[in-house]
Amino acid sequence: MEHLADRKRALERRIRAREFVFGIQDGLLSTVGLLSGVSAATQNRLTVIITGVAAAVTGGISMATGSYLASRTEKEIFEKEFLDQERLAADQPFLAQEALLQALVAEGLDRPAAYRLVKIISGNQSLLLRTVQEKVLGLGFADISQPVKASLVMFVSFMIGAAIPLLQFLLPLDRLALPTSWLLSVATLLGVGVFKGRLTGKPMLRSGLEFASIAVGSAAVGWLLGKIFEYFLG
């Protein structure tokens, strides 16, 4: 049982990593694209820094708020469904039993065996409820909806992602600030992609290259837009 509990907690941590990966990716991509455009259009380091800081803070708050509201909504939907199933199991237990019976048969268990299993499970209403939630509704028991944790992870990871391309403009790199920002952004997303590949069991190099190519595309689009504005607006 302790081993199963550890696996459950590990699953919850891996699911929480989605906010970490998404936050770094979004913070880095949006910032490197914006800084590339502003740098190309203005050639003014102070303007780039002010723009980057403002975008990082407002973007981090926006993403954290969105993550909190989304996780809270998901949690409330799950809680309502659980409550509805508790009422159903208390008022009309035969409906919950029949739904579970059909689900077990659909998964390949023959009807007599499924009937015997449902009869055994029905002796414990709490067990019946949890089994119906998982087998009939597809609602697992991993605590994936933690609004506060989700928003904090999203905010911190977004700020980390945004800081990576921005910090280069705080150093005396002059013309090397922008290409250095691009290089570190690509390297960071390559690492994030490899990390994501490891979590999901996908080819790590392919996952890393996918993330890195997105960073290159975002920076290139931002730089191109900056050059267009510079040409037309002087």
Short mmCIF file of C-alpha atoms in Angstrom, two decimals:
data_model
loop_
_atom_site.label_atom_id
_atom_site.label_comp_id
_atom_site.label_asym_id
_atom_site.label_seq_id
_atom_site.Cartn_x
_atom_site.Cartn_y
_atom_site.Cartn_z
CA MET A 1 0.00 0.00 0.00
CA GLU A 2 2.86 2.37 0.78
CA HIS A 3 4.31 1.66 -2.65
CA LEU A 4 0.97 2.47 -4.28
CA ALA A 5 0.72 5.70 -2.27
CA ASP A 6 4.21 6.69 -3.43
CA ARG A 7 3.22 6.01 -7.05
CA LYS A 8 0.12 8.17 -6.63
CA ARG A 9 2.17 11.06 -5.22
CA ALA A 10 4.72 10.66 -8.01
CA LEU A 11 1.92 10.83 -10.58
CA GLU A 12 0.58 14.02 -8.99
CA ARG A 13 4.06 15.59 -9.18
CA ARG A 14 4.39 14.66 -12.83
CA ILE A 15 1.01 16.14 -13.61
CA ARG A 16 2.04 19.30 -11.76
CA ALA A 17 5.04 19.47 -14.08
CA ARG A 18 2.69 20.51 -16.89
CA GLU A 19 2.42 23.99 -15.29
CA PHE A 20 6.21 24.09 -14.96
CA VAL A 21 6.83 23.14 -18.60
CA PHE A 22 4.02 25.34 -19.94
CA GLY A 23 5.06 28.31 -17.78
CA ILE A 24 8.71 28.25 -18.83
CA GLN A 25 7.82 27.68 -22.46
CA ASP A 26 5.26 30.48 -22.58
CA GLY A 27 7.34 32.92 -20.55
CA LEU A 28 10.43 32.33 -22.64
CA LEU A 29 8.74 32.30 -26.05
CA SER A 30 6.59 35.36 -25.50
CA THR A 31 9.50 37.31 -24.03
CA VAL A 32 12.15 36.36 -26.57
CA GLY A 33 9.77 37.17 -29.42
CA LEU A 34 8.83 40.52 -27.89
CA LEU A 35 12.42 41.50 -27.06
CA SER A 36 13.57 40.52 -30.55
CA GLY A 37 10.97 42.79 -32.09
CA VAL A 38 11.58 45.75 -29.77
CA SER A 39 15.36 45.41 -30.09
CA ALA A 40 15.22 45.28 -33.87
CA ALA A 41 12.82 48.23 -34.05
CA THR A 42 14.38 50.60 -31.52
CA GLN A 43 18.02 49.59 -31.02
CA ASN A 44 17.54 50.99 -27.49
CA ARG A 45 18.60 48.71 -24.62
CA LEU A 46 16.68 50.63 -21.92
CA THR A 47 13.47 50.39 -23.93
CA VAL A 48 14.03 46.68 -24.38
CA ILE A 49 14.60 46.15 -20.65
CA ILE A 50 11.53 48.15 -19.57
CA THR A 51 9.37 46.36 -22.11
CA GLY A 52 10.70 42.96 -21.07
CA VAL A 53 10.20 43.52 -17.34
CA ALA A 54 6.66 44.82 -17.83
CA ALA A 55 5.79 41.90 -20.11
CA ALA A 56 7.28 39.35 -17.71
CA VAL A 57 5.42 40.62 -14.64
CA THR A 58 2.05 41.15 -16.31
CA GLY A 59 2.36 37.91 -18.24
CA GLY A 60 3.28 35.95 -15.11
CA ILE A 61 0.31 37.36 -13.20
CA SER A 62 -2.03 36.68 -16.10
CA MET A 63 -0.85 33.09 -16.52
CA ALA A 64 -0.97 32.39 -12.79
CA THR A 65 -4.49 33.78 -12.55
CA GLY A 66 -5.63 31.76 -15.53
CA SER A 67 -4.08 28.59 -14.11
CA TYR A 68 -5.72 29.18 -10.73
CA LEU A 69 -9.18 29.74 -12.20
CA ALA A 70 -8.88 26.76 -14.54
CA SER A 71 -7.72 24.41 -11.75
CA ARG A 72 -10.37 25.69 -9.37
CA THR A 73 -13.09 25.20 -11.97
CA GLU A 74 -11.87 21.67 -12.66
CA LYS A 75 -11.81 20.91 -8.93
CA GLU A 76 -15.33 22.24 -8.43
CA ILE A 77 -16.64 20.20 -11.36
CA PHE A 78 -15.07 17.03 -9.93
CA GLU A 79 -16.41 17.77 -6.44
CA LYS A 80 -19.93 18.29 -7.80
CA GLU A 81 -19.74 15.02 -9.72
CA PHE A 82 -18.53 13.19 -6.63
CA LEU A 83 -21.38 14.66 -4.58
CA ASP A 84 -23.94 13.68 -7.21
CA GLN A 85 -22.59 10.13 -7.21
CA GLU A 86 -22.76 9.97 -3.42
CA ARG A 87 -26.43 10.95 -3.55
CA LEU A 88 -27.10 8.42 -6.31
CA ALA A 89 -25.38 5.63 -4.39
CA ALA A 90 -27.36 6.52 -1.26
CA ASP A 91 -30.80 7.01 -2.87
CA GLN A 92 -30.68 4.56 -5.79
CA PRO A 93 -27.79 2.14 -5.23
CA PHE A 94 -29.09 -0.24 -7.91
CA LEU A 95 -28.39 2.38 -10.60
CA ALA A 96 -24.77 2.73 -9.49
CA GLN A 97 -24.46 -1.07 -9.36
CA GLU A 98 -25.89 -1.48 -12.85
CA ALA A 99 -23.61 1.22 -14.26
CA LEU A 100 -20.58 -0.47 -12.70
CA LEU A 101 -21.75 -3.86 -14.00
CA GLN A 102 -22.00 -2.51 -17.54
CA ALA A 103 -18.58 -0.87 -17.27
CA LEU A 104 -16.91 -4.09 -16.12
CA VAL A 105 -18.56 -6.08 -18.89
CA ALA A 106 -17.45 -3.47 -21.43
CA GLU A 107 -13.86 -3.91 -20.20
CA GLY A 108 -13.99 -7.64 -20.99
CA LEU A 109 -15.22 -9.32 -17.82
CA ASP A 110 -18.00 -11.87 -18.42
CA ARG A 111 -21.37 -10.87 -16.98
CA PRO A 112 -21.63 -13.53 -14.22
CA ALA A 113 -18.15 -12.67 -12.93
CA ALA A 114 -18.90 -8.95 -13.18
CA TYR A 115 -22.15 -9.48 -11.27
CA ARG A 116 -20.36 -11.32 -8.46
CA LEU A 117 -17.72 -8.60 -8.26
CA VAL A 118 -20.32 -5.84 -8.12
CA LYS A 119 -22.18 -7.72 -5.39
CA ILE A 120 -18.99 -7.91 -3.31
CA ILE A 121 -18.12 -4.23 -3.87
CA SER A 122 -21.67 -3.16 -3.04
CA GLY A 123 -21.15 -4.37 0.51
CA ASN A 124 -19.09 -1.24 1.09
CA GLN A 125 -20.82 1.92 -0.11
CA SER A 126 -17.63 3.99 -0.06
CA LEU A 127 -15.81 1.39 -2.15
CA LEU A 128 -18.75 1.20 -4.54
CA LEU A 129 -18.73 4.97 -4.95
CA ARG A 130 -14.99 5.19 -5.61
CA THR A 131 -15.13 2.31 -8.09
CA VAL A 132 -18.03 3.90 -9.97
CA GLN A 133 -16.13 7.19 -10.11
CA GLU A 134 -13.13 5.49 -11.67
CA LYS A 135 -14.71 2.83 -13.89
CA VAL A 136 -17.90 4.60 -14.98
CA LEU A 137 -17.00 8.28 -14.89
CA GLY A 138 -13.28 7.96 -15.63
CA LEU A 139 -12.37 10.15 -12.64
CA GLY A 140 -9.14 9.00 -10.99
CA PHE A 141 -8.04 9.61 -7.44
CA ALA A 142 -4.83 11.55 -8.10
CA ASP A 143 -5.20 15.06 -6.71
CA ILE A 144 -4.49 16.95 -9.93
CA SER A 145 -6.63 20.00 -9.20
CA GLN A 146 -4.70 22.12 -6.71
CA PRO A 147 -5.42 25.73 -7.72
CA VAL A 148 -2.94 27.48 -5.41
CA LYS A 149 -0.05 25.15 -6.23
CA ALA A 150 -0.86 25.32 -9.93
CA SER A 151 -0.88 29.13 -9.97
CA LEU A 152 2.35 29.41 -7.96
CA VAL A 153 4.18 26.95 -10.19
CA MET A 154 2.87 28.73 -13.27
CA PHE A 155 3.94 32.18 -12.03
CA VAL A 156 7.43 31.13 -10.93
CA SER A 157 8.11 29.10 -14.07
CA PHE A 158 6.82 31.92 -16.30
CA MET A 159 9.11 34.43 -14.59
CA ILE A 160 12.09 32.07 -14.92
CA GLY A 161 11.32 31.60 -18.60
CA ALA A 162 10.98 35.34 -19.16
CA ALA A 163 14.20 36.11 -17.27
CA ILE A 164 16.36 33.92 -19.50
CA PRO A 165 16.21 36.12 -22.63
CA LEU A 166 15.84 39.35 -20.62
CA LEU A 167 18.95 39.07 -18.45
CA GLN A 168 21.25 39.30 -21.44
CA PHE A 169 20.16 42.89 -21.97
CA LEU A 170 21.16 43.76 -18.40
CA LEU A 171 24.74 42.75 -19.12
CA PRO A 172 27.26 44.89 -21.08
CA LEU A 173 26.96 42.74 -24.19
CA ASP A 174 25.92 45.53 -26.57
CA ARG A 175 25.25 43.99 -30.01
CA LEU A 176 25.75 40.48 -28.65
CA ALA A 177 22.79 40.78 -26.27
CA LEU A 178 20.16 39.71 -28.80
CA PRO A 179 22.01 36.72 -30.32
CA THR A 180 23.06 35.59 -26.83
CA SER A 181 19.43 35.83 -25.76
CA TRP A 182 18.42 33.67 -28.71
CA LEU A 183 21.12 31.10 -28.00
CA LEU A 184 20.24 30.71 -24.32
CA SER A 185 16.53 30.57 -25.13
CA VAL A 186 17.04 27.77 -27.62
CA ALA A 187 19.31 25.88 -25.21
CA THR A 188 16.80 26.26 -22.38
CA LEU A 189 13.86 25.02 -24.40
CA LEU A 190 15.97 22.16 -25.66
CA GLY A 191 16.50 21.16 -22.03
CA VAL A 192 12.81 21.63 -21.17
CA GLY A 193 11.87 19.49 -24.15
CA VAL A 194 14.22 16.74 -23.03
CA PHE A 195 12.74 16.95 -19.52
CA LYS A 196 9.23 16.68 -20.94
CA GLY A 197 10.26 13.71 -23.06
CA ARG A 198 11.63 11.97 -19.98
CA LEU A 199 8.40 12.54 -18.05
CA THR A 200 6.18 11.25 -20.86
CA GLY A 201 8.42 8.42 -22.03
CA LYS A 202 8.79 9.96 -25.49
CA PRO A 203 12.11 10.23 -27.39
CA MET A 204 13.94 12.92 -25.41
CA LEU A 205 16.04 14.29 -28.26
CA ARG A 206 13.04 14.65 -30.56
CA SER A 207 11.05 16.36 -27.81
CA GLY A 208 13.96 18.73 -27.10
CA LEU A 209 14.38 19.63 -30.77
CA GLU A 210 10.66 20.35 -31.10
CA PHE A 211 10.80 22.85 -28.24
CA ALA A 212 14.03 24.42 -29.52
CA SER A 213 12.63 24.86 -33.04
CA ILE A 214 9.62 26.68 -31.59
CA ALA A 215 11.97 29.08 -29.80
CA VAL A 216 13.85 29.79 -33.04
CA GLY A 217 10.58 30.45 -34.85
CA SER A 218 9.28 32.78 -32.15
CA ALA A 219 12.51 34.80 -32.07
CA ALA A 220 12.62 35.01 -35.86
CA VAL A 221 9.03 36.24 -36.11
CA GLY A 222 9.60 38.87 -33.43
CA TRP A 223 12.81 40.08 -35.06
CA LEU A 224 11.17 40.25 -38.50
CA LEU A 225 8.23 42.26 -37.16
CA GLY A 226 10.66 44.65 -35.47
CA LYS A 227 12.51 45.20 -38.73
CA ILE A 228 9.23 45.86 -40.53
CA PHE A 229 8.23 48.49 -37.96
CA GLU A 230 11.69 50.03 -38.12
CA TYR A 231 11.48 50.29 -41.92
CA PHE A 232 8.01 51.85 -42.06
CA LEU A 233 8.15 53.98 -38.92
CA GLY A 234 11.79 54.97 -38.98
#
